[in-house]
mmCIF file of C-alpha atoms in Angstrom:
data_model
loop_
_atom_site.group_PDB
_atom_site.id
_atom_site.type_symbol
_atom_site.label_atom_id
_atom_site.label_comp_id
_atom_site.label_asym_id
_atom_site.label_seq_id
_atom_site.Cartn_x
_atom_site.Cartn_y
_atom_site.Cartn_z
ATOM 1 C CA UNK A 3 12.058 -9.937 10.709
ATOM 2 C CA UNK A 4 11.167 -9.362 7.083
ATOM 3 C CA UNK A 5 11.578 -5.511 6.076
ATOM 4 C CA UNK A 6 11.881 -3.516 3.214
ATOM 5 C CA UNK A 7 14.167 -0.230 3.243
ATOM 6 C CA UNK A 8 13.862 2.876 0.566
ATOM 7 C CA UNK A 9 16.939 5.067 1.485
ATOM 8 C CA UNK A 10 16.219 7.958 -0.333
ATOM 9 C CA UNK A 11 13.304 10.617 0.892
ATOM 10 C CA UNK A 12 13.346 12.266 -2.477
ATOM 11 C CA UNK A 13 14.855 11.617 -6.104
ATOM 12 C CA UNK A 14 15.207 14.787 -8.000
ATOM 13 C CA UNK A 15 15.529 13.948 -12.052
ATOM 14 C CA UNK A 16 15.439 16.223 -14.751
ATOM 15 C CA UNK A 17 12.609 15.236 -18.084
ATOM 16 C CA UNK A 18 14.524 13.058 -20.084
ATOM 17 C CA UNK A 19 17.003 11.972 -18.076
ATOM 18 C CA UNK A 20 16.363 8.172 -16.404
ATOM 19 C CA UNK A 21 15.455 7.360 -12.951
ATOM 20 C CA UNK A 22 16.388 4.853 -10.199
ATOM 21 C CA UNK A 23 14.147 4.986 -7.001
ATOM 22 C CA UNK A 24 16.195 2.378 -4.674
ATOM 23 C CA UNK A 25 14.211 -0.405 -2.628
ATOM 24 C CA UNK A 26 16.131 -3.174 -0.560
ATOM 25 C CA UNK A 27 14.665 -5.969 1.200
ATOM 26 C CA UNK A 28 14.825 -8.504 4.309
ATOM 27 C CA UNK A 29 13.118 -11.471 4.210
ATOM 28 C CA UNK A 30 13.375 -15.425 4.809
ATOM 29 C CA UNK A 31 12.176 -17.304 2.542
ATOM 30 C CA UNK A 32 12.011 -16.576 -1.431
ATOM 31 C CA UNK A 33 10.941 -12.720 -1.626
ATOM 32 C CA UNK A 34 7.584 -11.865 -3.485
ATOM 33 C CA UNK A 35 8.072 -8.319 -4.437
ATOM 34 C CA UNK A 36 5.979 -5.128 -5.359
ATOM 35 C CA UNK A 37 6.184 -1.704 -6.215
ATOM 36 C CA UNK A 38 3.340 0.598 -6.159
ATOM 37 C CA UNK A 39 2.693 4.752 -6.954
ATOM 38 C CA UNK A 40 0.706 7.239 -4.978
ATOM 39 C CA UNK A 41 -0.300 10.493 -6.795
ATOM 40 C CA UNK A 42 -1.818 13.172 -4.840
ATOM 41 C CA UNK A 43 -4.714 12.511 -2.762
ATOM 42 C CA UNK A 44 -5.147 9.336 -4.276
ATOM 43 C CA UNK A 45 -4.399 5.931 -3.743
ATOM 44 C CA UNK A 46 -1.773 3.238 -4.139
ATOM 45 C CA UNK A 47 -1.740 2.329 -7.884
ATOM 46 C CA UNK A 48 -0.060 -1.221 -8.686
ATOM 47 C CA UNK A 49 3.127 -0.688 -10.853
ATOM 48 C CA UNK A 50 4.685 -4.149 -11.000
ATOM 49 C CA UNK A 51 5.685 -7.008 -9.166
ATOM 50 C CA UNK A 52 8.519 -9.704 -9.008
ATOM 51 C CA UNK A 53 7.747 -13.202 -7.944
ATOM 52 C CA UNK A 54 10.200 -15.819 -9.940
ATOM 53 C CA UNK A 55 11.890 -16.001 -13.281
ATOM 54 C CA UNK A 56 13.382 -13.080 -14.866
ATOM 55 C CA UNK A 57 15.223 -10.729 -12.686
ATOM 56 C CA UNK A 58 14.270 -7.665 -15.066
ATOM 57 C CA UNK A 59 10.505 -7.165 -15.026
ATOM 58 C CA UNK A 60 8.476 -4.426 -17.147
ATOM 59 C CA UNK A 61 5.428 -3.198 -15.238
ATOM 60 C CA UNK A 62 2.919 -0.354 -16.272
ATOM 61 C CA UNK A 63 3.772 3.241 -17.611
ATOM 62 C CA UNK A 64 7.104 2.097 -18.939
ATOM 63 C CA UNK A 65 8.549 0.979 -15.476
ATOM 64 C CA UNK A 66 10.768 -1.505 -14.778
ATOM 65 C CA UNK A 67 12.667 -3.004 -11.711
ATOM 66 C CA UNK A 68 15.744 -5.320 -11.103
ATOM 67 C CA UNK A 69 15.390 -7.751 -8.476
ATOM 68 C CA UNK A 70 19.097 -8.434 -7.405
ATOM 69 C CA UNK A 71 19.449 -11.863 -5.131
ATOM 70 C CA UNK A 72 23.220 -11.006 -3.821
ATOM 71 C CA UNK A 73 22.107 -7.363 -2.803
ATOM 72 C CA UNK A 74 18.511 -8.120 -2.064
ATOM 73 C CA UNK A 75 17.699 -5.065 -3.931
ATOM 74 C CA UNK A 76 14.338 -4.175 -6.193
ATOM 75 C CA UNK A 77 15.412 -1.164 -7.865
ATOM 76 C CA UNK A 78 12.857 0.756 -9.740
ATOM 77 C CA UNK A 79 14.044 2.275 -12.904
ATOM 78 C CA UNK A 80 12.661 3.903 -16.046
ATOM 79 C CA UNK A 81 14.906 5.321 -19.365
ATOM 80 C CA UNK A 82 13.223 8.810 -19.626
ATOM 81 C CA UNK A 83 11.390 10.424 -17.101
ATOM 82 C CA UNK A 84 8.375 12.737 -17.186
ATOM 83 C CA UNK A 85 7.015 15.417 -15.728
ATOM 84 C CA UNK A 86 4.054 12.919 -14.906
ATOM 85 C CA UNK A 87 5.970 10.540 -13.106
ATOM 86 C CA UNK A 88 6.258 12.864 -10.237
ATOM 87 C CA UNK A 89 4.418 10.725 -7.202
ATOM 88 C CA UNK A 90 5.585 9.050 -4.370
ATOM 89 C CA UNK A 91 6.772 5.663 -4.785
ATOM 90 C CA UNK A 92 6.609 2.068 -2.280
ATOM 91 C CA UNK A 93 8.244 -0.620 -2.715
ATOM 92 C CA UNK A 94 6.817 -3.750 -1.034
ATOM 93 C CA UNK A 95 7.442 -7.070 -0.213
ATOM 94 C CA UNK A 96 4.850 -10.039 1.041
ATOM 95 C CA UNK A 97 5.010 -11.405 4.405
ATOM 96 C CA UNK A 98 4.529 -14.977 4.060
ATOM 97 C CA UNK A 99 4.388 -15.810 7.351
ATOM 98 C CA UNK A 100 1.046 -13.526 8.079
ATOM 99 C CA UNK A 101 -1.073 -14.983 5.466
ATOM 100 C CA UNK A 102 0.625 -12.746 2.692
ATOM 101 C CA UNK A 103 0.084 -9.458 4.164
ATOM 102 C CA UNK A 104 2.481 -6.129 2.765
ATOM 103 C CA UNK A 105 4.955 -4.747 4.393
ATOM 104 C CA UNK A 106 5.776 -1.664 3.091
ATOM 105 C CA UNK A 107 9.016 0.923 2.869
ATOM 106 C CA UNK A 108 8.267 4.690 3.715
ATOM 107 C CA UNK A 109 8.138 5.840 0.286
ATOM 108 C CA UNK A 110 10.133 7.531 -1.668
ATOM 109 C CA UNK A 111 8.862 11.094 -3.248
ATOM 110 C CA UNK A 112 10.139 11.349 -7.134
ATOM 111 C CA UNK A 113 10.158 15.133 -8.519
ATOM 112 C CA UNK A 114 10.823 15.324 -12.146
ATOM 113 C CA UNK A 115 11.621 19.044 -13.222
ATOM 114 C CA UNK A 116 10.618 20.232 -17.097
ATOM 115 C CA UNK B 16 -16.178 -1.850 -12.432
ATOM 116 C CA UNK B 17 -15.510 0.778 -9.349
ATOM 117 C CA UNK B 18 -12.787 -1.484 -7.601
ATOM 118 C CA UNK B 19 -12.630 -0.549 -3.733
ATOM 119 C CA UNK B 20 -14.331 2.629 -3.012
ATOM 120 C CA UNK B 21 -14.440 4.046 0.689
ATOM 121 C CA UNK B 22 -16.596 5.972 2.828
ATOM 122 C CA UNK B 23 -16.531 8.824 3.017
ATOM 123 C CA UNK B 24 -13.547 10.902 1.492
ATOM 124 C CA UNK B 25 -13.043 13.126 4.499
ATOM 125 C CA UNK B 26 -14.067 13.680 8.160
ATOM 126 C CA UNK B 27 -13.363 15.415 11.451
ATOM 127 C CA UNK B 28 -14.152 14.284 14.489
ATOM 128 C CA UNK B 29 -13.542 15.700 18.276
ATOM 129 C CA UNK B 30 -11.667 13.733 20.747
ATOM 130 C CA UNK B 31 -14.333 10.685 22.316
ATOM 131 C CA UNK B 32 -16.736 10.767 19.330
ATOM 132 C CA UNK B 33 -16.879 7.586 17.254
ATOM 133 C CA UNK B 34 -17.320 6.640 13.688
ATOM 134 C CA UNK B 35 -16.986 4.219 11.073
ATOM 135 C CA UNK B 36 -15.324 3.741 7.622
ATOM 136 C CA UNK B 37 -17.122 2.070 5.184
ATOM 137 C CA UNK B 38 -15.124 -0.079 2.399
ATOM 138 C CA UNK B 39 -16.222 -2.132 -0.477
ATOM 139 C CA UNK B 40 -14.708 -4.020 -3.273
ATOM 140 C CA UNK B 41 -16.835 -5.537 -6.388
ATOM 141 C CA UNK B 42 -13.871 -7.549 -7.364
ATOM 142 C CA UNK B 43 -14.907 -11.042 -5.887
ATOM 143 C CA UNK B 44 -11.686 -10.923 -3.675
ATOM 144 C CA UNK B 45 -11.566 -12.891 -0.797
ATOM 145 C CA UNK B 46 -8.758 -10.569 1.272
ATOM 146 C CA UNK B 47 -9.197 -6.847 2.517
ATOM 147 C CA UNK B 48 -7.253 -4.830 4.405
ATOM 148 C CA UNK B 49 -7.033 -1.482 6.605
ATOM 149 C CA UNK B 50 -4.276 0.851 6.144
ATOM 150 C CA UNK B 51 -3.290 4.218 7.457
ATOM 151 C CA UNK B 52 -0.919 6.408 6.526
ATOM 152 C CA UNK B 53 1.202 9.206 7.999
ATOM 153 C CA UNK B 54 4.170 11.080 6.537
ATOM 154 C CA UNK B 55 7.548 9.651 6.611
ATOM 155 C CA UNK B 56 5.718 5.860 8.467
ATOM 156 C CA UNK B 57 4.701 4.702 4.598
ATOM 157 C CA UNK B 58 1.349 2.387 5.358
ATOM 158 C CA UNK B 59 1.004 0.433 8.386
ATOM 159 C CA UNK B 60 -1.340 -2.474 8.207
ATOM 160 C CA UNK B 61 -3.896 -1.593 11.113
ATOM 161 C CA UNK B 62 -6.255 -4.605 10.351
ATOM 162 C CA UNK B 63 -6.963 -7.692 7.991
ATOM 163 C CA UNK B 64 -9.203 -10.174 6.690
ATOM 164 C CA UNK B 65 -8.398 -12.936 4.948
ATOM 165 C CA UNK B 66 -11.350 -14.447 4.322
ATOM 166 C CA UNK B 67 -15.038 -14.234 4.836
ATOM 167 C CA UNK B 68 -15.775 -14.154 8.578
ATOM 168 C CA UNK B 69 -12.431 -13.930 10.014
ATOM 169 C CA UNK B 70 -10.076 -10.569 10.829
ATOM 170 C CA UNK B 71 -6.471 -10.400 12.181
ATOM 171 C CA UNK B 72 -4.693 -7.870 13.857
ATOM 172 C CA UNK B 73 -2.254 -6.100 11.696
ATOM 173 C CA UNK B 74 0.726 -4.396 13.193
ATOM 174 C CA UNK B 75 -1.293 -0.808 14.432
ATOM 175 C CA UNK B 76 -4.760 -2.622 15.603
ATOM 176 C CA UNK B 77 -5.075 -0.216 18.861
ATOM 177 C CA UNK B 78 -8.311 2.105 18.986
ATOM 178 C CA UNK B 79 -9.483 0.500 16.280
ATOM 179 C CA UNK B 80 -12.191 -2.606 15.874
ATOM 180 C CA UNK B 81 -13.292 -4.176 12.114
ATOM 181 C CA UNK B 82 -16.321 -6.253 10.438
ATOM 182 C CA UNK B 83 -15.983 -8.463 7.659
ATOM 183 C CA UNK B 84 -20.305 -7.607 6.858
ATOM 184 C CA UNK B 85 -19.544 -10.387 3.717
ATOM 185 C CA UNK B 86 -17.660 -11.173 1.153
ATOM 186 C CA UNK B 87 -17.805 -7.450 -0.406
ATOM 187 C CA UNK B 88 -17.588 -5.422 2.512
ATOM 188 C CA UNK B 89 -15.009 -4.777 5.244
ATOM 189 C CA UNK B 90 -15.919 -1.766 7.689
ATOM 190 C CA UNK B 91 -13.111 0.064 10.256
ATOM 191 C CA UNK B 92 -14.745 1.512 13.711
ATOM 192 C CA UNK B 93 -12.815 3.858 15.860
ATOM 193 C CA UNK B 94 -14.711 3.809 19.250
ATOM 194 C CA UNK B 95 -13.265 6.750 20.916
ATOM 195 C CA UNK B 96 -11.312 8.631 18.873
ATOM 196 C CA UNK B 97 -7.981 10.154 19.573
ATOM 197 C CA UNK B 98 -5.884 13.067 18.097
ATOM 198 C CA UNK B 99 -3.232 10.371 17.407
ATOM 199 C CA UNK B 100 -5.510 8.695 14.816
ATOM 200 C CA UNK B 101 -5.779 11.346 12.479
ATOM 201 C CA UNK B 102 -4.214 10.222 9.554
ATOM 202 C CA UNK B 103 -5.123 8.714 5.820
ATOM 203 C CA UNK B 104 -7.113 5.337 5.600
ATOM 204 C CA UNK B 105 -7.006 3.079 2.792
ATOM 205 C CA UNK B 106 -8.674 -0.223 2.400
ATOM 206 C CA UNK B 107 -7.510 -2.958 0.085
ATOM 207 C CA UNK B 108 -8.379 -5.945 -1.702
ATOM 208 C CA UNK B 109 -6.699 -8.865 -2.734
ATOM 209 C CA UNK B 110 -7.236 -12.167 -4.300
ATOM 210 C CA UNK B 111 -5.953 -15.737 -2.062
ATOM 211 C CA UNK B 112 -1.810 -15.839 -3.158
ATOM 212 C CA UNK B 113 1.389 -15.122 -2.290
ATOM 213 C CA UNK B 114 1.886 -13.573 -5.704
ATOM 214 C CA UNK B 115 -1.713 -11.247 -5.717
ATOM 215 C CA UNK B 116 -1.669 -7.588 -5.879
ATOM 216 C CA UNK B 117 -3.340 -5.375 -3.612
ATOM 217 C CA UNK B 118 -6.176 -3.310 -5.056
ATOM 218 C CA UNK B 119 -6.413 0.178 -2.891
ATOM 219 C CA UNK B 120 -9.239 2.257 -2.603
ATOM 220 C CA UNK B 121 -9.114 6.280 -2.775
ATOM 221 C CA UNK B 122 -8.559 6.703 1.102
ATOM 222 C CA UNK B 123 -10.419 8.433 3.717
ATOM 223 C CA UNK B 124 -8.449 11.708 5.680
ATOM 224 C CA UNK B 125 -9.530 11.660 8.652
ATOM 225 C CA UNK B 126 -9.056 14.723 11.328
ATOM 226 C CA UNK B 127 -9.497 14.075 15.362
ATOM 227 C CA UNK B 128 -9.738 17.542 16.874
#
């Protein structure tokens, strides 16, 4: 069954400092991968994606990820946090068995202290 | 451009009564989708459509029935509602591809008494 796991609840990170919110992933077949943000009481905002080519991609607000094949990981990362960046965070990957639906991880809430 | 807005923002219902959500997308997409969340479950995919005239059971469908009206507009109907559906609703949209983003509208909270 094709899943997607974010082990950490919460990631505390101090202005400044960088940030890795963790996202691993089961799937068969080649993975098509997304992350997404949630600030309060709104929706799901698009951050980036990973389909093919370079394992590093560069998304929106200075986000990145790093898709990793051997540990079927799609790390979210970003050099210097902000106060901003405080949100809760899913990481997705595409079923492509269902006609490309999302199957989503249970999110994982960043809190980034002045 | 307003994306995929939702109707409306917030309701409460009793136990029994019934409603409906309203979604629409001016984005020409041909995909839309019913979410809803609850703390600590991330999004569960309650209904889809991927296309004009057809809709597919997502993974939560229970309680819940759906209308693709057209192209733009993709409604969610709880017939009898239950305490257990209280939650946060989003709708989606997406264009036909693997590699397509979803587009989410604001969400509807919803409270069953």
């Amino acid at each position: 069954a094709q899943s997607v796991a974010q082990p950490e609840d919460q990631v505390n990170v101090a202005e400044g400092n960088p940030l890795t919110v963790k996202c691993t992933y089961s799937v068969s077949g080649n993975p098509y991968l997304f992350w997404y943000v949630q600030y309060p009481n709104r929706g799901l905002q698009f951050l980036l994606k990973y389909i093919t080519g370079d394992n590093l991609v560069k998304g929106s607000y200075g986000f990145e990820a790093e898709f990793n094949k051997s540990q079927t990981s799609f790390h979210l990362k970003k050099p210097s946090a902000l106060v901003s960046d405080s949100a809760l965070y899913f990481c997705a990957v595409r079923d492509a068995r269902s006609q490309g639906n999302l199957i989503f991880g249970k999110g994982t809430k960043l809190s980034v202290k002045p | 451009n307003a994306g995929v807005t939702q109707t409306p923002k917030f309701q409460v219902l009793k136990t029994g009564q019934s409603m409906t959500l309203q979604c629409a997308q001016d984005m020409n997409h041909n995909s839309m989708y019913w979410y809803r969340q609850d703390p600590g479950m991330g999004l569960r995919l309650i209904y889809y459509s991927a296309s004009e005239g057809t809709t597919d059971k997502g993974e939560v469908p229970n309680g819940y029935n759906v209308s693709r009206l057209n192209k733009r507009e993709f409604s969610l109907r709880l017939e009898s509602a239950a305490p257990s559906q209280t939650s946060v609703y989003f709708c989606a949209a997406a264009d036909r591809g693997l590699n397509n983003e979803q587009f989410f509208g604001p969400g509807t909270r919803l409270t069953v008494l």
